[in-house]
mmCIF file of C-alpha atoms and ligand atoms in Angstrom:
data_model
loop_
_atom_site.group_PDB
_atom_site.id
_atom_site.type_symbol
_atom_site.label_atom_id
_atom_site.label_comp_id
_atom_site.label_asym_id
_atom_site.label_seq_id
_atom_site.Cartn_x
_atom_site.Cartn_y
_atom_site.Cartn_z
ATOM 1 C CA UNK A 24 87.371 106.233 113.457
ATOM 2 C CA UNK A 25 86.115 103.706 110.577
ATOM 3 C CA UNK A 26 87.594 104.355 107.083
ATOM 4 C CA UNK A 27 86.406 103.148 104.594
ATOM 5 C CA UNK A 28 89.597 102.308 101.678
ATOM 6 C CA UNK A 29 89.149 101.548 98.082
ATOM 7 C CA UNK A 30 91.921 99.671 96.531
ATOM 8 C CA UNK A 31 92.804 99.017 100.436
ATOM 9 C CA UNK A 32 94.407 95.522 99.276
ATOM 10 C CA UNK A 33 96.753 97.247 97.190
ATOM 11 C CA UNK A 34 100.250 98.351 98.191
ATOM 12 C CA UNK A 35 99.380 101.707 99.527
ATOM 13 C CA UNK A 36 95.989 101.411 100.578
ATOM 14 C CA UNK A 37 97.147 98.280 102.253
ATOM 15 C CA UNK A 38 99.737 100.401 104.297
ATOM 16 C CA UNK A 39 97.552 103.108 104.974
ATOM 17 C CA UNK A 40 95.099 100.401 106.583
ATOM 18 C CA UNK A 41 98.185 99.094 108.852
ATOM 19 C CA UNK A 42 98.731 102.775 109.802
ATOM 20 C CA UNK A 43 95.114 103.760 110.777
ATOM 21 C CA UNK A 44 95.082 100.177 112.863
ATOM 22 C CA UNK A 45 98.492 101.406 114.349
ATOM 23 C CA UNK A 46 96.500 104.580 114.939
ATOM 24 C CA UNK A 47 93.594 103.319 116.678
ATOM 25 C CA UNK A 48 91.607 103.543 114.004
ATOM 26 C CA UNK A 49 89.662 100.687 111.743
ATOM 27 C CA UNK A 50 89.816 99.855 108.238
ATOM 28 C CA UNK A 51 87.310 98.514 105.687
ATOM 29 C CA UNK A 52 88.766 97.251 102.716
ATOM 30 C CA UNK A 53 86.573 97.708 99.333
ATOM 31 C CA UNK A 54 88.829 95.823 96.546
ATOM 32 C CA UNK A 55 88.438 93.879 93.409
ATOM 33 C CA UNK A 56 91.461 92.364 93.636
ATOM 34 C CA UNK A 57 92.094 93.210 90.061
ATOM 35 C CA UNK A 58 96.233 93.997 91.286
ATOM 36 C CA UNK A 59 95.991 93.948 94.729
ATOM 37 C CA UNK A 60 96.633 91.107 97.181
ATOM 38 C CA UNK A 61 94.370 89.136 99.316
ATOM 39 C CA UNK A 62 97.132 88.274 101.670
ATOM 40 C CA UNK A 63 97.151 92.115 102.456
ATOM 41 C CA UNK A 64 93.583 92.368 103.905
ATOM 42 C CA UNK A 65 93.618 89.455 106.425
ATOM 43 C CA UNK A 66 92.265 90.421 109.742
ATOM 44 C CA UNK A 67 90.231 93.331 108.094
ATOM 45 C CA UNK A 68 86.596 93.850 107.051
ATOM 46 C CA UNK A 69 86.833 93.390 103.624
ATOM 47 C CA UNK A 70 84.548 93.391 100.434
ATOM 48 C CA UNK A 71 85.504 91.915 97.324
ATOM 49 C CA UNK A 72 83.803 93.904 95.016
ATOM 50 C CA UNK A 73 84.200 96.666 91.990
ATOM 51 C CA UNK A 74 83.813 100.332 93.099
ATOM 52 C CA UNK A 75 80.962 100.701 91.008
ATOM 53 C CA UNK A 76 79.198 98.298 92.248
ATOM 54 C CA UNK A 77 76.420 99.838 94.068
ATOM 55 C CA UNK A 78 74.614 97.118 95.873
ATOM 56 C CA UNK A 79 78.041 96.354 97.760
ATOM 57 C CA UNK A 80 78.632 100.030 98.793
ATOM 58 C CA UNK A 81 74.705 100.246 100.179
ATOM 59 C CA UNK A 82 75.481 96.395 102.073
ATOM 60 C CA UNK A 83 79.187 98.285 103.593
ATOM 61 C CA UNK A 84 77.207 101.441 104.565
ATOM 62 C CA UNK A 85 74.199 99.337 106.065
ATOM 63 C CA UNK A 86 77.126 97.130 108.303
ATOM 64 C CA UNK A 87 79.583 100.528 108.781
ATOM 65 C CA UNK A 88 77.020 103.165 109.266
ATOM 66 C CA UNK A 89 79.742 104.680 111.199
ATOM 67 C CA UNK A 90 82.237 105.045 108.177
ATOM 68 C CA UNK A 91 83.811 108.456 108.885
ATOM 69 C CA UNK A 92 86.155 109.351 105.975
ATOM 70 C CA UNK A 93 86.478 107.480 102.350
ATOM 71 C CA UNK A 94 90.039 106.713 100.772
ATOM 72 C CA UNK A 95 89.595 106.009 97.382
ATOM 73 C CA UNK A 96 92.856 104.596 96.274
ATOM 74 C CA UNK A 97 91.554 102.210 93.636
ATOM 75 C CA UNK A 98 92.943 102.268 90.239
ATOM 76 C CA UNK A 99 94.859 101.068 87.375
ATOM 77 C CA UNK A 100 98.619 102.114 87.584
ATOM 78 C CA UNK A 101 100.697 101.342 85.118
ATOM 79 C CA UNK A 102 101.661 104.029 83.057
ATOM 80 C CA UNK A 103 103.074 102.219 79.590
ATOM 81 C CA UNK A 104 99.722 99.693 79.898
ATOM 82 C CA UNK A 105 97.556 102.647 80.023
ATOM 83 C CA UNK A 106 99.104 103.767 76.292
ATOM 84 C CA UNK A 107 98.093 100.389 74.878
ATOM 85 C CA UNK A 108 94.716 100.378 76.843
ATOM 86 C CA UNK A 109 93.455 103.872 77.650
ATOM 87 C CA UNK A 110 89.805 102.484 76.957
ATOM 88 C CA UNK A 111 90.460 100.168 80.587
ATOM 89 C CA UNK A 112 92.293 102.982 81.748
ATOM 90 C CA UNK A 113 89.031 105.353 81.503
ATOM 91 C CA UNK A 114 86.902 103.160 82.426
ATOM 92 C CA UNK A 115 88.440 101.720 85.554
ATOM 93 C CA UNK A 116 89.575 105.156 86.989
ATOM 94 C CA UNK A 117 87.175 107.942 85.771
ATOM 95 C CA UNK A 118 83.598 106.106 84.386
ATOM 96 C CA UNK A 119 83.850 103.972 88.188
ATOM 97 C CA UNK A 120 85.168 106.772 90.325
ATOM 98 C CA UNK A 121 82.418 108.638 88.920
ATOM 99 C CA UNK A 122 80.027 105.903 89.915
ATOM 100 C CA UNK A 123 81.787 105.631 93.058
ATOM 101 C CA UNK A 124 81.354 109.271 94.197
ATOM 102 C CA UNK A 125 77.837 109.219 93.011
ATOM 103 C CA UNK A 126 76.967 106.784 95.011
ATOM 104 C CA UNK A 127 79.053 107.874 98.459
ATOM 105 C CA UNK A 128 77.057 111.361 98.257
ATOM 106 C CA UNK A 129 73.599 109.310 97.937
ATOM 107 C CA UNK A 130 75.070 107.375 100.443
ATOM 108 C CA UNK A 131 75.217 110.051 102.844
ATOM 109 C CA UNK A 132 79.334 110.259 102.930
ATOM 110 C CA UNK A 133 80.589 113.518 103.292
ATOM 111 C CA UNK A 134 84.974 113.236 103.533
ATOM 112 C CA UNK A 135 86.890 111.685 100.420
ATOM 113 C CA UNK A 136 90.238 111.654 100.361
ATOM 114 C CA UNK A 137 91.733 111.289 96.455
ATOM 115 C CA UNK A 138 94.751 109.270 95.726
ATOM 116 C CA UNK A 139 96.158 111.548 92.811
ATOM 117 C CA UNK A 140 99.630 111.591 91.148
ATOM 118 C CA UNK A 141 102.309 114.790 90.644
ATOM 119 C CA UNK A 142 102.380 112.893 86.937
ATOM 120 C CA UNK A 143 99.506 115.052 86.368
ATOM 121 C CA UNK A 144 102.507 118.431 86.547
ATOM 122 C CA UNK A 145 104.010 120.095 83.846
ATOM 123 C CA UNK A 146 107.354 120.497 83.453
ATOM 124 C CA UNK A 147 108.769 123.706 85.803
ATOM 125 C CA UNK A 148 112.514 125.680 86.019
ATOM 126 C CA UNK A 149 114.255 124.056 89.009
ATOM 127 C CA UNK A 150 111.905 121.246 89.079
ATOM 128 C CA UNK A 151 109.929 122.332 92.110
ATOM 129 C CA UNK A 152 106.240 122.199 92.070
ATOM 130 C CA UNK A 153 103.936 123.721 94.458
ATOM 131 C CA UNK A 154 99.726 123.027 94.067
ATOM 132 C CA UNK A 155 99.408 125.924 92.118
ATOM 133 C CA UNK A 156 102.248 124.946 89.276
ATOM 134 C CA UNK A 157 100.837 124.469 85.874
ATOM 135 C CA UNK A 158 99.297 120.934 84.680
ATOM 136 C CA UNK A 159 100.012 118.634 81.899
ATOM 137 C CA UNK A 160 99.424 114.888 81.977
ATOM 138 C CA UNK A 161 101.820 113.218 79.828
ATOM 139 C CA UNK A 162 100.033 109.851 79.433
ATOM 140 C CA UNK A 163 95.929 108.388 79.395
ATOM 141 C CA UNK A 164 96.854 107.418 83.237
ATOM 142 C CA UNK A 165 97.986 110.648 84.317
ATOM 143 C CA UNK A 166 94.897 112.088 82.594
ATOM 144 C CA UNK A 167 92.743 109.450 84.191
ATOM 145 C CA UNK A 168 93.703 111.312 87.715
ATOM 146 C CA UNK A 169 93.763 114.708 86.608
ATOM 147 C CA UNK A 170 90.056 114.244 85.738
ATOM 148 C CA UNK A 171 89.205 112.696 88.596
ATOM 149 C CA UNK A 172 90.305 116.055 90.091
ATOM 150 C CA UNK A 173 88.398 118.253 88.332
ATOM 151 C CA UNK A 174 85.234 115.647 88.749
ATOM 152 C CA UNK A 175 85.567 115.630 92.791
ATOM 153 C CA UNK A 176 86.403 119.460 92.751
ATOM 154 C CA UNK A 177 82.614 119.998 91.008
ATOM 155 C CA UNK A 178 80.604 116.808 92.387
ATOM 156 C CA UNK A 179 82.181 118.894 95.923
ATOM 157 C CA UNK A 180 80.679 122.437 94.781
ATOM 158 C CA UNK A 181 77.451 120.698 93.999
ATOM 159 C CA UNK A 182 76.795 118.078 96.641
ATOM 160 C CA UNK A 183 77.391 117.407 100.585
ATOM 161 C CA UNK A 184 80.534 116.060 99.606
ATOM 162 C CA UNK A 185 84.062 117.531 100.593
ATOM 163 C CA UNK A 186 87.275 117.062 98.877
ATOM 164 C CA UNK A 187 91.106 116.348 99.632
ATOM 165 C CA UNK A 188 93.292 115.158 96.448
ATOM 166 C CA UNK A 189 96.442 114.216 97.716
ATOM 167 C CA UNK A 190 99.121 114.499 94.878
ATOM 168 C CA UNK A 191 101.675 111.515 95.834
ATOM 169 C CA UNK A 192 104.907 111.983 94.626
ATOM 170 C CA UNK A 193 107.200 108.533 94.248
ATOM 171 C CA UNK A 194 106.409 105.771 96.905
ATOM 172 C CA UNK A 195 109.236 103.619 97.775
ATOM 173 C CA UNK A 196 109.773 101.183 100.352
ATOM 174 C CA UNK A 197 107.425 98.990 102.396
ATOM 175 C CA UNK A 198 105.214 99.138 105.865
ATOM 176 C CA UNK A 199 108.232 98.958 108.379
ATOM 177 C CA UNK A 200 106.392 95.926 110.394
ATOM 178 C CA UNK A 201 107.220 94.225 106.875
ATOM 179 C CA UNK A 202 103.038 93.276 106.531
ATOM 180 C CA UNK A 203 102.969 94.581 102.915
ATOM 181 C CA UNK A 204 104.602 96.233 100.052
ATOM 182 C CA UNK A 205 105.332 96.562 96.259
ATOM 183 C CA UNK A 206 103.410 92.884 95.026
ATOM 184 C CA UNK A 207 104.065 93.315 91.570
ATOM 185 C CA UNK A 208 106.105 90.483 90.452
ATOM 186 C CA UNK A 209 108.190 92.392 87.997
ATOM 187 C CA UNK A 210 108.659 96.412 88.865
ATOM 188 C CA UNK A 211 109.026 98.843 86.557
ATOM 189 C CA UNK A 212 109.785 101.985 89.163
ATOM 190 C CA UNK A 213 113.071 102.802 89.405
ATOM 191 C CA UNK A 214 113.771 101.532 92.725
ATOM 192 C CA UNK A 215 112.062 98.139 92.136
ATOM 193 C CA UNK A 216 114.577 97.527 89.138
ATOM 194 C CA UNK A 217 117.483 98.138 91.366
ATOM 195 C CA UNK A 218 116.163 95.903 93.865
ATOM 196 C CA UNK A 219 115.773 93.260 91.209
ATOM 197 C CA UNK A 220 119.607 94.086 89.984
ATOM 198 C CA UNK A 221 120.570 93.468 93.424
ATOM 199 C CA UNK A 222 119.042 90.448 93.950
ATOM 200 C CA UNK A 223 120.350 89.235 90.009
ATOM 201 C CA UNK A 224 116.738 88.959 88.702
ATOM 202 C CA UNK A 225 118.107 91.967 86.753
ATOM 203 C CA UNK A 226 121.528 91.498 84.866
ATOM 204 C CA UNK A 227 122.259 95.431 84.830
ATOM 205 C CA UNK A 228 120.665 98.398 85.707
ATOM 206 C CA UNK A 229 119.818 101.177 82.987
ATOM 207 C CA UNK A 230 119.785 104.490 84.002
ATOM 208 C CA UNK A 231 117.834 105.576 81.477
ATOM 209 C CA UNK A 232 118.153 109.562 80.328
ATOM 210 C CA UNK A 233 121.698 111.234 81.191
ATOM 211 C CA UNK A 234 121.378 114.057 79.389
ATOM 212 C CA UNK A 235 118.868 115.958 81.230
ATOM 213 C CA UNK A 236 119.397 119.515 82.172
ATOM 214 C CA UNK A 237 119.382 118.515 85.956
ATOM 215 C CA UNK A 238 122.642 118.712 88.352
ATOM 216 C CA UNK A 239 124.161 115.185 87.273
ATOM 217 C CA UNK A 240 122.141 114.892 84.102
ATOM 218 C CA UNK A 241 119.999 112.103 85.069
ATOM 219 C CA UNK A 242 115.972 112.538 86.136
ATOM 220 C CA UNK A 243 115.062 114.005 89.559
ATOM 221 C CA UNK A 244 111.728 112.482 91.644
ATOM 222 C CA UNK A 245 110.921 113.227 94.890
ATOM 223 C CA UNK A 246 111.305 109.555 96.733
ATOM 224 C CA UNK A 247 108.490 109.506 99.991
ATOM 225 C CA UNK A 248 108.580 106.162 101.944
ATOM 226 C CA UNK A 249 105.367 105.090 102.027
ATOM 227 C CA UNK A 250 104.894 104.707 105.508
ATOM 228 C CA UNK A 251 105.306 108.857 105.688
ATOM 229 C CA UNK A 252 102.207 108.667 102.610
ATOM 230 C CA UNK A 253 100.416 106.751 104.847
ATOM 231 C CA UNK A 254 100.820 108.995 108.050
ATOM 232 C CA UNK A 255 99.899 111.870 105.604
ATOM 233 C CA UNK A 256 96.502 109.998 105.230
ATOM 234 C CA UNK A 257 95.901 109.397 108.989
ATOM 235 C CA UNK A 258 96.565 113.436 109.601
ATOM 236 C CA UNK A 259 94.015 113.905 106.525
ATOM 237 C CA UNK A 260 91.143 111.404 108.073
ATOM 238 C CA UNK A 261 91.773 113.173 111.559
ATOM 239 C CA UNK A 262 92.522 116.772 110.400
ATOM 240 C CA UNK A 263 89.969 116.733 107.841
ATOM 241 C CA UNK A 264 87.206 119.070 109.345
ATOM 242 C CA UNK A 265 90.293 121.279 110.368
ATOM 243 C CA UNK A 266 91.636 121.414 106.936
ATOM 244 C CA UNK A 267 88.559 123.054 105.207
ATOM 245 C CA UNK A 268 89.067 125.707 108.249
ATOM 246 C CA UNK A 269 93.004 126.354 107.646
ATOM 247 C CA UNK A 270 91.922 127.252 103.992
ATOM 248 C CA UNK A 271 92.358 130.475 102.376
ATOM 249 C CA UNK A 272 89.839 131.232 101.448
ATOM 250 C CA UNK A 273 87.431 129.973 103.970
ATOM 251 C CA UNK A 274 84.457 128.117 102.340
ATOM 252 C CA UNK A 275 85.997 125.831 99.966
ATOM 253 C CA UNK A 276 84.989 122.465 99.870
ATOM 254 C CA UNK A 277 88.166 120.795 97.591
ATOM 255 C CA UNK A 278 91.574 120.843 98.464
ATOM 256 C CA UNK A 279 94.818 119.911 96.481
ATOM 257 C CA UNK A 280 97.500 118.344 98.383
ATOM 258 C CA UNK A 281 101.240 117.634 97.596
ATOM 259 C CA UNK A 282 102.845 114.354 99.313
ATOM 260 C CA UNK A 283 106.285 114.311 98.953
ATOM 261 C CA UNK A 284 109.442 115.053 101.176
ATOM 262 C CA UNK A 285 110.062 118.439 99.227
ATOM 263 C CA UNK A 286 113.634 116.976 98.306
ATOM 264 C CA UNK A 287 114.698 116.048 94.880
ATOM 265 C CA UNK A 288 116.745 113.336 94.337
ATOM 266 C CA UNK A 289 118.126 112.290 91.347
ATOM 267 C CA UNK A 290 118.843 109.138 89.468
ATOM 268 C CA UNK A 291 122.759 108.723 90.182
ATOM 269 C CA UNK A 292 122.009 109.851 93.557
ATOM 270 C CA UNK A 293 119.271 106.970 94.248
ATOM 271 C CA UNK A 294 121.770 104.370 93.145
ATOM 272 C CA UNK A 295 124.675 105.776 95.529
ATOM 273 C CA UNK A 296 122.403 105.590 98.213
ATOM 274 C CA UNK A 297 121.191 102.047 96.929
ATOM 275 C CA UNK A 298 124.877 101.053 96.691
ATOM 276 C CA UNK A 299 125.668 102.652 100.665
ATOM 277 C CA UNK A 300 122.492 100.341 101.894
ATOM 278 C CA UNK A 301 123.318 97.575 99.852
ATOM 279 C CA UNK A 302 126.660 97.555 100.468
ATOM 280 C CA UNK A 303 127.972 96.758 97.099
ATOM 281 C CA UNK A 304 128.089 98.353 93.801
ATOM 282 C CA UNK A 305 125.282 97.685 91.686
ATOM 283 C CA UNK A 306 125.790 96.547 87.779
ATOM 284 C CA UNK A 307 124.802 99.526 86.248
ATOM 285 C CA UNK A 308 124.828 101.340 82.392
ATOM 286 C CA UNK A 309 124.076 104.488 80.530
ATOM 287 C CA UNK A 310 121.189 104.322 77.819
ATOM 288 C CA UNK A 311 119.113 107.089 76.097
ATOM 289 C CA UNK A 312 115.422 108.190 77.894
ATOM 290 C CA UNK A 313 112.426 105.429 76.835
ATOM 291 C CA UNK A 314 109.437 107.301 75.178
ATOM 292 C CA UNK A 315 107.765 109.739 77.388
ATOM 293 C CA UNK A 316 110.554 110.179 79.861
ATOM 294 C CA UNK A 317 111.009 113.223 81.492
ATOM 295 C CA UNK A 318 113.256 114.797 83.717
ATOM 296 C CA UNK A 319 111.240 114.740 86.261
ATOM 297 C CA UNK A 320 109.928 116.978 89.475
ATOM 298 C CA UNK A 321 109.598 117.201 93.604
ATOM 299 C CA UNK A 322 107.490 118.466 95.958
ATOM 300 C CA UNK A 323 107.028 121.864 97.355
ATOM 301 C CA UNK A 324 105.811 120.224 100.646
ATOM 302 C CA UNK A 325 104.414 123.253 102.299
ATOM 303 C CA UNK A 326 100.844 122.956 102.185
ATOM 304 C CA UNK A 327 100.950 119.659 103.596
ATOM 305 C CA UNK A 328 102.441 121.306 106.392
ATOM 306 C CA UNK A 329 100.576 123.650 107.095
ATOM 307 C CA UNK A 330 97.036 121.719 106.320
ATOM 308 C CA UNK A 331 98.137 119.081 107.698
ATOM 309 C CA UNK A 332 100.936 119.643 109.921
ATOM 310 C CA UNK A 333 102.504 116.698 108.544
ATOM 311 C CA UNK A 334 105.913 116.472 106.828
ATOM 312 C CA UNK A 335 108.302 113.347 106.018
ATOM 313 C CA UNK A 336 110.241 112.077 108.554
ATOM 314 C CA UNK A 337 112.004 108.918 106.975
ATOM 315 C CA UNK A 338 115.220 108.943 105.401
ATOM 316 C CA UNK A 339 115.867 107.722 101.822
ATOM 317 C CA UNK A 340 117.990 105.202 103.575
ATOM 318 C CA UNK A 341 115.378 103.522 105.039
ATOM 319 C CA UNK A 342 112.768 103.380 102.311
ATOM 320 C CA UNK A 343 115.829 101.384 100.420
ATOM 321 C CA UNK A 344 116.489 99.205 103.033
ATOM 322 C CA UNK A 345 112.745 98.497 103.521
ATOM 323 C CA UNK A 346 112.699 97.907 100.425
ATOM 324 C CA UNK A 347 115.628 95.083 99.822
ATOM 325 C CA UNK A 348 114.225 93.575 103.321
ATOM 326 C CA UNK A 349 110.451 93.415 101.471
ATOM 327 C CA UNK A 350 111.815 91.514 98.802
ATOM 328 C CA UNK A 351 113.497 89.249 100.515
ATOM 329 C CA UNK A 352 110.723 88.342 102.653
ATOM 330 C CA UNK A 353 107.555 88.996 100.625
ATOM 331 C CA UNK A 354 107.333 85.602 98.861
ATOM 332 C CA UNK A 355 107.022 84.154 102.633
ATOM 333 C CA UNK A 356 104.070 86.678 102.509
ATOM 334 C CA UNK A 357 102.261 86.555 99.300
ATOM 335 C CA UNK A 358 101.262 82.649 97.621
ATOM 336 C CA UNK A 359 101.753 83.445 93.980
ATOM 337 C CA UNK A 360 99.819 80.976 91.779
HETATM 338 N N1 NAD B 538 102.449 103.581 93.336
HETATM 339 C C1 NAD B 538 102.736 104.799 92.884
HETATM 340 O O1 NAD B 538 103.870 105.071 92.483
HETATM 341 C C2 NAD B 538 101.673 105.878 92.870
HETATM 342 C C3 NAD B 538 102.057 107.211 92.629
HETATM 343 C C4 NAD B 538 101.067 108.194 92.594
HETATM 344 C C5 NAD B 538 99.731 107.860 92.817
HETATM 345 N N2 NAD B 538 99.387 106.558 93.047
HETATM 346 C C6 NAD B 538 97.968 106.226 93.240
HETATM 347 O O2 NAD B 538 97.814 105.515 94.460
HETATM 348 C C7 NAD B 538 96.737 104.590 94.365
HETATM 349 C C8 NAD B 538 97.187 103.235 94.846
HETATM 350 O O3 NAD B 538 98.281 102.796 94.064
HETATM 351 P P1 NAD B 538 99.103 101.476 94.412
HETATM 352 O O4 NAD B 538 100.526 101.722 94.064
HETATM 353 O O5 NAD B 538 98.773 101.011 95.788
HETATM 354 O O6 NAD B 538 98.516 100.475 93.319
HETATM 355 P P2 NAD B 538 98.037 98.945 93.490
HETATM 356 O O7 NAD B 538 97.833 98.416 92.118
HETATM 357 O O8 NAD B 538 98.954 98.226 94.405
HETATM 358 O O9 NAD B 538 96.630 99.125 94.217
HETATM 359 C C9 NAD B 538 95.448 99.469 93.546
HETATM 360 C C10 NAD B 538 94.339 98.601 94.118
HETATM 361 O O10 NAD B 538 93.092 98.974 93.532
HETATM 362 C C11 NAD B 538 92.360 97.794 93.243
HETATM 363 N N3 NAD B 538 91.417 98.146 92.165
HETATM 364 C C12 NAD B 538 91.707 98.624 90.942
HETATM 365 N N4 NAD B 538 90.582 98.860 90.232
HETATM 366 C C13 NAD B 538 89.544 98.513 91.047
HETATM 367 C C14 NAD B 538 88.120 98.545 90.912
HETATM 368 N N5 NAD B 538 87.542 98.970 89.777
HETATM 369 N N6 NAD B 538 87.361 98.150 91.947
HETATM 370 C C15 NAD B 538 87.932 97.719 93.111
HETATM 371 N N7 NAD B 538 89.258 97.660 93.297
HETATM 372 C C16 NAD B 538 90.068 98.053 92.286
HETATM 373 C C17 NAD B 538 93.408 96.770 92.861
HETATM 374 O O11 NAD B 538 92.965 95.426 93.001
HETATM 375 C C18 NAD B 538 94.533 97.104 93.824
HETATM 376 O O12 NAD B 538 94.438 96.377 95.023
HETATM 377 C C19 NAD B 538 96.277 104.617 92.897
HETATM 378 O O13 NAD B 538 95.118 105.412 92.793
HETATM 379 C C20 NAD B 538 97.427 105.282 92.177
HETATM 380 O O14 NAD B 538 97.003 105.983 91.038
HETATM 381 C C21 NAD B 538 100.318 105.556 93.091
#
């Protein structure tokens, strides 16, 4: 099958494009290379270009008429930058998604599958969230996805297009073949900060919010290696006819998806199981939550089970130690100006 992946030069739609090759399957890579890397979309059709820019999309669907499924993964990220800039923020994700959709159903594409976020839940008792759990985006990027929802769900009602949001919970790690991963230069996710403290780019690390009603105090997330996201995306490409069938009840034309492992994990227990990996104790100190902080949330991963038949399969363990072997050897990868 040809996929078509927005953002695909990023680090998970650049995974997600190593997995569908792994798969059998072939990529095309629509990126701006706003964030992403170049170095990530060697050996792949690839268009440097804006999503909204339609004369690129018509030349990709002229050369790919055979583009099956579309990944849109594109987008701006970073959740403090979108506070200082929600004007870029709404622009880049919602006014060119919209443009971007648009033109896919003129286009004649009928399967997008939606990178979304679980920043987009409110907070619930026991921290579990299933699909159905109520919403509240905390910040102008969370909001920039949750609209995109609600956009796809009606442009889906109205038009031959069908639906899948996947809701991803907290990445970590890197492709296990070590071709890409995190390129940021300075992290700001919790596990890139300990990698950074381990490697003494970082002279301590903060855990940052103790006092949260959670087991130990500190934040839970729901950590999914993002090779597993990626196999969640292959089952969604090759499923996706099948998933519209599964649904209850039959007709619809959207569906919401939760990608995570269905664990939580919190903060202490990340850095015990960064410090097992590691093999050494990592510098480490107690400060107050930043702004915004909250004490966090995982996955009910059911539906993704049962729509997908996929569920996690890789250890926190190993998303850790993909992670410290990334950064070691990503500079051998990536030619930073
Ligand atoms: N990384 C996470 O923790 C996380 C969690 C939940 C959801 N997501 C979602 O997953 C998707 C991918 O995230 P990522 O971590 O790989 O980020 P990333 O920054 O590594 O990748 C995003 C890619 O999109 C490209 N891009 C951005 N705007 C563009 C535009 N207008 N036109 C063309 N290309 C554009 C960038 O150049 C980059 O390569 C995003 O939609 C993000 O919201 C990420």
């Amino acid at each position: 099958m040809k996929v078509l992946i927005t953002g695909g030069a990023g680090y998970i739609g650049s995974t997600i494009a190593s997995a569908l090759e792994d798969a059998g399957h072939t990529p095309v890579i629509l990126d701006s290379l706003v964030t992403g890397r170049e170095e990530f979309t060697r050996g792949r059709a690839f268009y440097r270009a804006d999503i909204a820019d339609r004369a690129v999309l018509e030349q990709i669907f002229r050369e790919h008429p055979d583009i099956y499924a579309v990944i849109h993964c594109a987008a701006l990220i970073v959740v403090p930058e979108s506070v200082a800039h929600p004007y870029e923020y709404y622009r880049e994700n919602v006014s060119k998604s919209l443009e971007l959709f648009r033109t896919l159903n003129d286009l004649g594409a009928k399967r997008v599958v939606f990178s979304s976020s679980a920043s987009i839940y409110d907070l619930v008792p026991g921290y579990m969230v299933t699909e159905t759990s109520p919403l509240k985006p905390g910040s102008p990027y969370a909001r920039t996805k949750y609209m995109m929802e609600m956009v796809l769900q009606d442009l889906c009602s109205a038009s031959g297009l069908r639906g899948i949001a996947l809701r991803y919970f907290n990445p970590i790690g890197a492709d296990p073949k070590m071709r890409s991963g995190i390129h940021v230069k300075n992290p700001s996710h919790v596990l890139g900060k300990l990698v950074d403290t381990a490697l003494g780019k970082n002279p301590v690390f903060e855990i940052t919010g103790i006092d949260w009603p959670t087991r130990d105090g500190t934040g839970i997330r729901d950590y999914i290696h993002v090779w597993d996201l990626a196999q969640a995306h292959i089952k969604a490409v090759e499923q996706f006819d099948q998933v519209f069938e599964r649904l209850d009840p039959p007709g619809q034309r959207y569906a919401v998806i939760n990608l995570g492992t269905g664990r939580g994990v919190t903060v202490r227990e990340l850095v015990a199981a960064f410090e097992r990996v590691y093999g050494q104790k990592i510098n480490q100190l107690d400060s107050p939550p930043r702004p915004g902080d909250v004490a966090g949330a995982y996955a009910n991963a059911d539906t993704a089970r049962r729509l997908l038949g996929w569920e996690a399969q890789l250890p926190i363990d190993q998303g850790i130690a993909d992670a410290l072997r990334w950064a070691e050897l990503r500079e051998t990868i990536l030619h930073y100006a």
